[in-house]
CSV table of C-alpha atoms in Angstrom, one decimal:
chain,number,residue,atom,x,y,z
A,1,MET,CA,0.0,0.0,0.0
A,2,ASN,CA,2.8,2.4,1.0
A,3,GLU,CA,4.6,1.6,-2.1
A,4,LEU,CA,1.6,2.5,-4.2
A,5,ILE,CA,1.0,5.8,-2.4
A,6,GLY,CA,4.6,6.8,-2.6
A,7,SER,CA,4.8,5.9,-6.3
A,8,ILE,CA,1.7,7.9,-7.1
A,9,ILE,CA,3.2,11.0,-5.3
A,10,ILE,CA,6.5,10.6,-7.2
A,11,LEU,CA,4.6,10.3,-10.5
A,12,THR,CA,2.6,13.4,-9.8
A,13,GLY,CA,5.8,15.2,-8.9
A,14,SER,CA,7.4,14.2,-12.1
A,15,VAL,CA,4.4,15.4,-14.1
A,16,PHE,CA,5.0,18.8,-12.6
A,17,LEU,CA,8.7,18.6,-13.4
A,18,PHE,CA,7.8,17.7,-17.0
A,19,SER,CA,5.5,20.7,-17.2
A,20,ALA,CA,8.4,22.8,-16.0
A,21,GLY,CA,10.5,21.6,-18.9
A,22,LEU,CA,7.7,22.2,-21.3
A,23,GLY,CA,7.2,25.7,-19.9
A,24,ILE,CA,10.9,26.5,-20.5
A,25,LEU,CA,10.5,25.4,-24.1
A,26,ARG,CA,7.2,27.1,-24.8
A,27,MET,CA,7.1,30.3,-22.8
A,28,PRO,CA,7.6,33.5,-24.8
A,29,ASP,CA,10.4,35.4,-22.8
A,30,ALA,CA,13.0,35.0,-20.2
A,31,TYR,CA,10.8,36.1,-17.2
A,32,ASN,CA,8.0,33.7,-18.1
A,33,ARG,CA,10.5,30.9,-18.5
A,34,ILE,CA,12.1,31.6,-15.1
A,35,GLN,CA,8.7,31.5,-13.4
A,36,ALA,CA,7.7,28.3,-15.2
A,37,GLY,CA,11.0,26.7,-14.3
A,38,THR,CA,10.8,27.8,-10.7
A,39,LYS,CA,7.2,27.2,-9.5
A,40,ALA,CA,6.8,23.8,-11.2
A,41,THR,CA,10.3,22.5,-10.2
A,42,THR,CA,9.9,23.5,-6.6
A,43,LEU,CA,6.6,21.7,-6.3
A,44,GLY,CA,7.8,18.8,-8.4
A,45,THR,CA,11.0,18.2,-6.5
A,46,MET,CA,9.2,18.5,-3.2
A,47,MET,CA,6.6,15.9,-4.3
A,48,VAL,CA,9.3,13.5,-5.5
A,49,LEU,CA,11.1,13.8,-2.2
A,50,LEU,CA,8.0,13.4,-0.1
A,51,GLY,CA,7.1,10.3,-2.2
A,52,LEU,CA,10.5,8.9,-1.4
A,53,ALA,CA,9.8,9.6,2.3
A,54,VAL,CA,6.6,7.5,2.0
A,55,LEU,CA,8.6,4.7,0.3
A,56,HIS,CA,11.4,4.8,2.8
A,57,PRO,CA,10.2,6.1,6.2
A,58,ALA,CA,13.7,5.8,7.6
A,59,TRP,CA,14.9,8.6,5.3
A,60,THR,CA,12.1,11.0,6.3
A,61,TRP,CA,14.2,13.5,8.3
A,62,LYS,CA,17.0,13.8,5.8
A,63,LEU,CA,14.4,14.2,3.0
A,64,LEU,CA,12.6,16.9,4.9
A,65,ILE,CA,15.9,18.8,5.2
A,66,LEU,CA,16.3,18.5,1.5
A,67,VAL,CA,12.8,19.8,1.0
A,68,PHE,CA,13.6,22.8,3.2
A,69,PHE,CA,16.7,23.5,1.2
A,70,VAL,CA,14.9,23.3,-2.1
A,71,LEU,CA,12.1,25.5,-0.7
A,72,LEU,CA,14.7,28.1,0.4
A,73,THR,CA,17.1,28.2,-2.5
A,74,ASN,CA,15.0,27.6,-5.6
A,75,PRO,CA,12.7,30.7,-5.4
A,76,VAL,CA,15.5,32.9,-4.1
A,77,SER,CA,17.9,32.0,-6.9
A,78,SER,CA,15.3,32.5,-9.6
A,79,HIS,CA,14.4,35.8,-8.0
A,80,ALA,CA,18.0,36.9,-8.3
A,81,LEU,CA,18.1,35.6,-11.9
A,82,ALA,CA,15.0,37.6,-12.8
A,83,ARG,CA,16.3,40.8,-11.2
A,84,ALA,CA,19.6,40.4,-13.0
A,85,ALA,CA,17.8,39.9,-16.3
A,86,HIS,CA,15.7,43.0,-15.6
A,87,ARG,CA,18.8,45.0,-14.9
A,88,ILE,CA,20.4,44.3,-18.2
A,89,HIS,CA,17.1,45.1,-19.9
A,90,THR,CA,16.3,41.6,-21.3
A,91,PRO,CA,13.4,42.2,-23.7
A,92,GLU,CA,9.9,41.3,-22.5
A,93,ALA,CA,7.3,39.5,-24.5
A,94,ASP,CA,5.0,41.8,-26.6
A,95,SER,CA,2.0,40.7,-24.6
A,96,THR,CA,3.5,42.0,-21.3
A,97,VAL,CA,1.1,44.5,-19.8
A,98,ILE,CA,2.7,45.7,-16.6
A,99,ASP,CA,6.2,46.0,-15.2
A,100,GLN,CA,6.0,47.1,-11.6
A,101,LEU,CA,9.7,46.9,-10.9
A,102,GLU,CA,10.4,49.4,-13.8
A,103,GLU,CA,7.7,51.7,-12.4
A,104,GLU,CA,9.1,51.5,-8.9
A,105,GLU,CA,12.6,52.2,-10.1
A,106,GLN,CA,11.4,55.3,-12.0
A,107,GLU,CA,9.5,56.4,-9.0
A,108,GLU,CA,12.7,56.1,-6.9
A,109,ALA,CA,14.8,57.9,-9.4
A,110,ARG,CA,12.2,60.8,-9.5
A,111,ALA,CA,12.1,61.0,-5.7
A,112,ALA,CA,15.9,61.1,-5.6
A,113,ALA,CA,16.0,63.8,-8.2
A,114,GLU,CA,13.5,65.9,-6.3
A,115,GLY,CA,15.4,65.3,-3.1
A,116,THR,CA,18.6,66.8,-4.7
A,117,ASN,CA,16.7,69.8,-6.2
A,118,THR,CA,15.1,71.1,-3.0
B,1,MET,CA,37.5,18.5,-50.1
B,2,ILE,CA,41.0,17.8,-48.7
B,3,LYS,CA,39.9,19.1,-45.3
B,4,ARG,CA,37.0,16.8,-45.3
B,5,MET,CA,39.2,13.8,-46.2
B,6,LEU,CA,41.6,14.7,-43.4
B,7,ILE,CA,38.7,14.9,-40.9
B,8,MET,CA,37.5,11.5,-42.1
B,9,LEU,CA,41.0,10.1,-41.8
B,10,THR,CA,41.4,11.5,-38.3
B,11,LEU,CA,38.1,10.0,-37.3
B,12,LEU,CA,39.0,6.6,-38.7
B,13,LEU,CA,42.4,6.6,-36.9
B,14,THR,CA,40.7,7.6,-33.6
B,15,ALA,CA,38.2,4.8,-34.1
B,16,ALA,CA,41.0,2.3,-34.8
B,17,ILE,CA,42.7,3.3,-31.5
B,18,PHE,CA,39.6,3.0,-29.5
B,19,ALA,CA,38.4,-0.1,-31.2
B,20,ARG,CA,41.4,-2.0,-29.7
B,21,LEU,CA,40.5,-0.7,-26.3
B,22,VAL,CA,36.9,-1.6,-26.6
B,23,LEU,CA,37.5,-5.1,-28.1
B,24,ASN,CA,40.1,-6.0,-25.5
B,25,TYR,CA,38.0,-4.8,-22.7
B,26,GLY,CA,37.2,-7.3,-20.1
B,27,GLU,CA,35.8,-6.6,-16.7
B,28,HIS,CA,38.0,-7.4,-13.8
B,29,GLN,CA,36.3,-10.1,-11.8
B,30,GLU,CA,38.5,-9.8,-8.8
B,31,LEU,CA,40.7,-7.2,-7.1
B,32,GLY,CA,44.3,-7.0,-8.1
B,33,LYS,CA,47.0,-7.9,-5.6
B,34,LEU,CA,47.4,-4.4,-4.2
B,35,GLY,CA,43.7,-3.7,-4.2
B,36,ALA,CA,43.0,-7.0,-2.4
B,37,HIS,CA,45.5,-6.0,0.3
B,38,TYR,CA,43.9,-2.6,0.8
B,39,ALA,CA,40.4,-4.1,0.9
B,40,SER,CA,41.2,-6.9,3.3
B,41,GLN,CA,43.9,-5.2,5.6
B,42,GLY,CA,42.8,-1.6,5.3
B,43,PRO,CA,39.9,-1.5,7.9
B,44,ALA,CA,41.9,-3.6,10.4
B,45,GLU,CA,45.2,-1.7,9.9
B,46,LEU,CA,43.9,1.9,9.8
B,47,GLY,CA,40.4,1.7,11.4
B,48,ALA,CA,38.7,3.7,8.7
B,49,PRO,CA,35.4,2.3,7.4
B,50,ASN,CA,35.7,4.5,4.3
B,51,LEU,CA,38.4,2.6,2.3
B,52,VAL,CA,38.8,5.4,-0.2
B,53,THR,CA,39.8,7.7,2.6
B,54,ALA,CA,42.3,5.1,3.9
B,55,VAL,CA,43.9,4.8,0.5
B,56,VAL,CA,43.9,8.6,-0.2
B,57,VAL,CA,45.1,9.8,3.2
B,58,THR,CA,47.4,7.1,4.4
B,59,TYR,CA,48.5,4.5,1.8
B,60,ARG,CA,48.8,7.2,-0.9
B,61,GLY,CA,49.2,10.2,1.5
B,62,LEU,CA,52.2,11.5,-0.3
B,63,ASP,CA,50.2,11.8,-3.5
B,64,THR,CA,47.6,13.8,-1.6
B,65,LEU,CA,50.3,16.1,-0.4
B,66,GLY,CA,51.3,16.6,-4.1
B,67,GLU,CA,47.7,17.4,-5.0
B,68,VAL,CA,47.5,20.0,-2.2
B,69,THR,CA,50.8,21.5,-3.5
B,70,VAL,CA,49.4,21.7,-7.0
B,71,LEU,CA,46.4,23.5,-5.7
B,72,PHE,CA,48.7,25.9,-3.8
B,73,ILE,CA,50.8,26.6,-6.8
B,74,SER,CA,47.7,27.3,-9.0
B,75,ALA,CA,46.3,29.6,-6.3
B,76,ALA,CA,49.7,31.4,-6.2
B,77,GLY,CA,49.6,31.6,-10.0
B,78,VAL,CA,46.2,33.2,-10.0
B,79,GLY,CA,47.5,35.7,-7.4
B,80,VAL,CA,50.4,36.6,-9.7
B,81,MET,CA,48.3,36.8,-12.9
B,82,LEU,CA,45.5,38.8,-11.4
B,83,ARG,CA,47.4,41.4,-9.4
B,84,ARG,CA,45.3,43.6,-7.3
B,85,ARG,CA,44.5,47.0,-8.7
B,86,LYS,CA,46.2,49.6,-6.6
B,87,GLN,CA,43.6,52.3,-6.6
B,88,VAL,CA,40.3,51.0,-5.1
B,89,PRO,CA,37.7,51.8,-7.8
B,90,ASP,CA,34.5,53.5,-6.7
B,91,ASP,CA,32.3,50.9,-8.3
B,92,ASN,CA,30.6,50.4,-5.0
B,93,GLU,CA,28.3,53.2,-6.0
B,94,ALA,CA,27.6,51.8,-9.4
B,95,ARG,CA,26.9,48.4,-8.0
B,96,LYS,CA,23.4,48.3,-6.7
B,97,PRO,CA,23.0,46.4,-3.4
B,98,SER,CA,21.3,43.0,-3.7
B,99,SER,CA,17.6,42.9,-3.0
B,100,GLU,CA,16.4,42.1,0.5
B,101,ILE,CA,15.3,38.6,-0.3
B,102,VAL,CA,18.7,37.6,-1.6
B,103,VAL,CA,20.5,39.1,1.4
B,104,THR,CA,18.2,37.4,3.9
B,105,ALA,CA,18.4,34.1,2.2
B,106,ALA,CA,22.2,34.3,1.9
B,107,GLN,CA,22.6,35.1,5.6
B,108,LEU,CA,20.3,32.1,6.4
B,109,LEU,CA,22.1,29.8,4.0
B,110,LEU,CA,25.8,30.7,4.7
B,111,PRO,CA,26.1,29.1,8.1
B,112,MET,CA,24.3,26.0,6.8
B,113,ILE,CA,26.7,25.6,3.9
B,114,PHE,CA,29.8,26.1,6.0
B,115,LEU,CA,28.4,23.6,8.6
B,116,PHE,CA,27.8,21.1,5.8
B,117,GLY,CA,31.3,21.6,4.5
B,118,ILE,CA,32.8,21.0,8.0
B,119,TYR,CA,30.6,18.0,8.4
B,120,VAL,CA,31.8,16.5,5.1
B,121,PHE,CA,35.5,16.8,6.0
B,122,VAL,CA,35.2,15.8,9.7
B,123,ASN,CA,33.3,12.7,8.7
B,124,GLY,CA,35.7,11.9,5.8
B,125,HIS,CA,36.8,8.6,7.3
B,126,LEU,CA,33.2,7.4,7.8
B,127,SER,CA,31.2,8.5,4.8
B,128,PRO,CA,31.8,9.6,1.2
B,129,GLY,CA,33.5,12.9,1.0
B,130,GLY,CA,36.6,14.3,2.6
B,131,GLY,CA,39.0,17.2,2.8
B,132,PHE,CA,38.9,18.3,-0.8
B,133,GLN,CA,35.1,18.0,-1.1
B,134,GLY,CA,34.5,19.7,2.2
B,135,GLY,CA,36.9,22.5,1.3
B,136,ALA,CA,35.1,22.9,-2.1
B,137,ILE,CA,31.8,23.2,-0.3
B,138,ILE,CA,33.2,25.9,2.0
B,139,ALA,CA,34.5,27.8,-1.1
B,140,ALA,CA,31.1,27.5,-2.6
B,141,GLY,CA,29.8,29.3,0.5
B,142,SER,CA,32.3,32.0,0.0
B,143,LEU,CA,31.2,32.4,-3.6
B,144,LEU,CA,27.6,32.9,-2.4
B,145,LEU,CA,28.9,35.5,0.1
B,146,LEU,CA,30.8,37.3,-2.7
B,147,LEU,CA,27.8,37.2,-5.1
B,148,ALA,CA,25.0,38.0,-2.7
B,149,LEU,CA,26.8,40.5,-0.4
B,150,PRO,CA,29.3,42.3,-2.7
B,151,GLN,CA,30.0,45.0,-0.1
B,152,ALA,CA,31.3,42.4,2.3
B,153,GLU,CA,35.1,42.3,2.6
B,154,MET,CA,37.0,39.1,3.2
B,155,ARG,CA,39.7,39.1,5.8
B,156,HIS,CA,42.7,38.3,3.7
B,157,ARG,CA,45.2,38.1,6.6
B,158,LEU,CA,43.0,35.6,8.4
B,159,ILE,CA,42.5,33.5,5.3
B,160,SER,CA,46.2,33.3,4.4
B,161,ILE,CA,47.1,32.5,8.0
B,162,THR,CA,44.6,29.7,8.1
B,163,GLU,CA,45.9,28.4,4.8
B,164,SER,CA,49.6,28.5,5.7
B,165,LEU,CA,49.0,27.1,9.2
B,166,SER,CA,46.9,24.1,8.0
B,167,GLY,CA,49.3,23.3,5.2
B,168,PHE,CA,52.2,23.4,7.7
B,169,SER,CA,50.4,21.3,10.3
B,170,TYR,CA,49.6,18.7,7.6
B,171,VAL,CA,53.3,18.2,6.8
B,172,VAL,CA,54.1,18.2,10.6
B,173,VAL,CA,51.5,15.4,11.1
B,174,GLY,CA,53.0,13.5,8.2
B,175,LEU,CA,56.5,13.8,9.7
B,176,LEU,CA,55.2,12.7,13.1
B,177,GLY,CA,54.0,9.6,11.3
B,178,VAL,CA,57.7,8.9,10.3
B,179,ILE,CA,58.9,9.4,13.9
B,180,LEU,CA,56.2,7.7,15.9
B,181,ALA,CA,54.8,5.1,13.5
B,182,GLY,CA,55.5,3.3,10.3
B,183,GLY,CA,56.1,6.1,7.8
B,184,PHE,CA,55.1,9.4,6.3
B,185,LEU,CA,51.5,10.3,7.0
B,186,ASP,CA,50.9,7.0,9.0
B,187,ASN,CA,47.7,7.6,10.9
B,188,ARG,CA,48.6,5.3,13.8
B,189,ILE,CA,50.3,8.1,15.8
B,190,MET,CA,47.1,8.2,17.8
B,191,SER,CA,44.9,5.3,19.0
B,192,LEU,CA,42.6,3.9,16.4
B,193,GLY,CA,39.6,4.2,18.7
B,194,THR,CA,36.3,2.4,18.2
B,195,TYR,CA,35.8,1.3,14.6
B,196,GLY,CA,33.1,3.5,13.0
B,197,SER,CA,32.9,6.3,15.6
B,198,LEU,CA,33.7,9.9,14.9
B,199,PHE,CA,36.9,10.0,16.9
B,200,SER,CA,38.6,7.0,15.3
B,201,ALA,CA,41.0,5.9,12.6
B,202,GLY,CA,43.9,7.6,14.3
B,203,ALA,CA,45.0,10.8,12.7
B,204,ILE,CA,42.8,10.6,9.6
B,205,PRO,CA,40.1,13.1,10.9
B,206,ILE,CA,42.9,15.6,11.9
B,207,ILE,CA,44.6,15.2,8.5
B,208,TYR,CA,41.3,15.6,6.7
B,209,THR,CA,40.3,18.7,8.8
B,210,LEU,CA,43.6,20.3,7.9
B,211,ILE,CA,43.2,19.5,4.2
B,212,GLY,CA,39.6,20.8,4.3
B,213,LEU,CA,40.7,24.1,5.9
B,214,LYS,CA,43.5,24.5,3.5
B,215,VAL,CA,41.5,23.8,0.4
B,216,GLY,CA,38.5,25.9,1.6
B,217,SER,CA,40.7,28.9,2.4
B,218,GLU,CA,42.7,28.5,-0.8
B,219,LEU,CA,39.8,28.4,-3.1
B,220,SER,CA,38.1,31.3,-1.3
B,221,ALA,CA,41.2,33.4,-1.8
B,222,VAL,CA,41.2,32.5,-5.5
B,223,LEU,CA,37.6,33.5,-5.9
B,224,ASP,CA,38.2,36.8,-4.0
B,225,ARG,CA,41.1,37.6,-6.3
B,226,PHE,CA,39.0,37.0,-9.3
B,227,ARG,CA,36.4,39.5,-7.9
B,228,GLN,CA,39.0,42.2,-7.2
B,229,SER,CA,40.5,42.1,-10.6
B,230,ASP,CA,37.2,42.2,-12.6
């Protein structure tokens, strides 16, 4: 029974990992690819590790540490990547509607300019 | 045309060389004489459950010293090639600080990475890993520090003292092996302890700790030099 449950969880996780790979191929620009590759791989990796924990209960604590590590590093590293891409002005897809980081930076620049004027 | 012919000829010659290797390949069914000796006598002689460590640190300890020396020479070479610029450039202003998320995560992760590196080289005689691997993990932590917190300064004096002291102590431990036990880097200068526990296998944990410290500080210094000469 445990074997079946664990295998199903791992399989579900690998479906998410597959969709991450698909997203990296199909998404229109760098930012969309980053977010496809991050969200789906975080969940997919977590599900694979949890499925392994069901299969081998003795490994549970080690696997939980791994889950924690993935949960901490994966989003942060893709955040840093996306910021770096934004800083070197990687082009966005044509269908992009809103760029809040750009707006915020312009706001900051304007506030700084006003601060020096007065 | 001639170019294409030459490429074909080269490919055929390469294939001929490797064909001999592939056709004559037979898997070894049993250990060679030396390997059998290491495998059967190693655990009893040296008290290290991880045989790879026993071979690398003790039986072939002199080779490991050579590897450490090669690493030291390459680090020194990097230091010579990438000489530090004299005037400190004011690129700290141009360089935007990392975002809050990156800084927080790096501060959370750094101690964990360093701890893991230390774990790897302290447990080198029990589990896979060892001085070089642990040192490389520590250097990866320093790389994270350099990337995520560019304003942070490394303490060069401390790093070079650690590196020199650990390298020196490594050789001293090796020479102690000549004086007190069977030969250079013999680990039986201390009691072998309980087989499989953390403080066992004689001097192997000490040697691996020294190698780990040396490799870690050396690679960190190399990374820092690359940063300063960008």
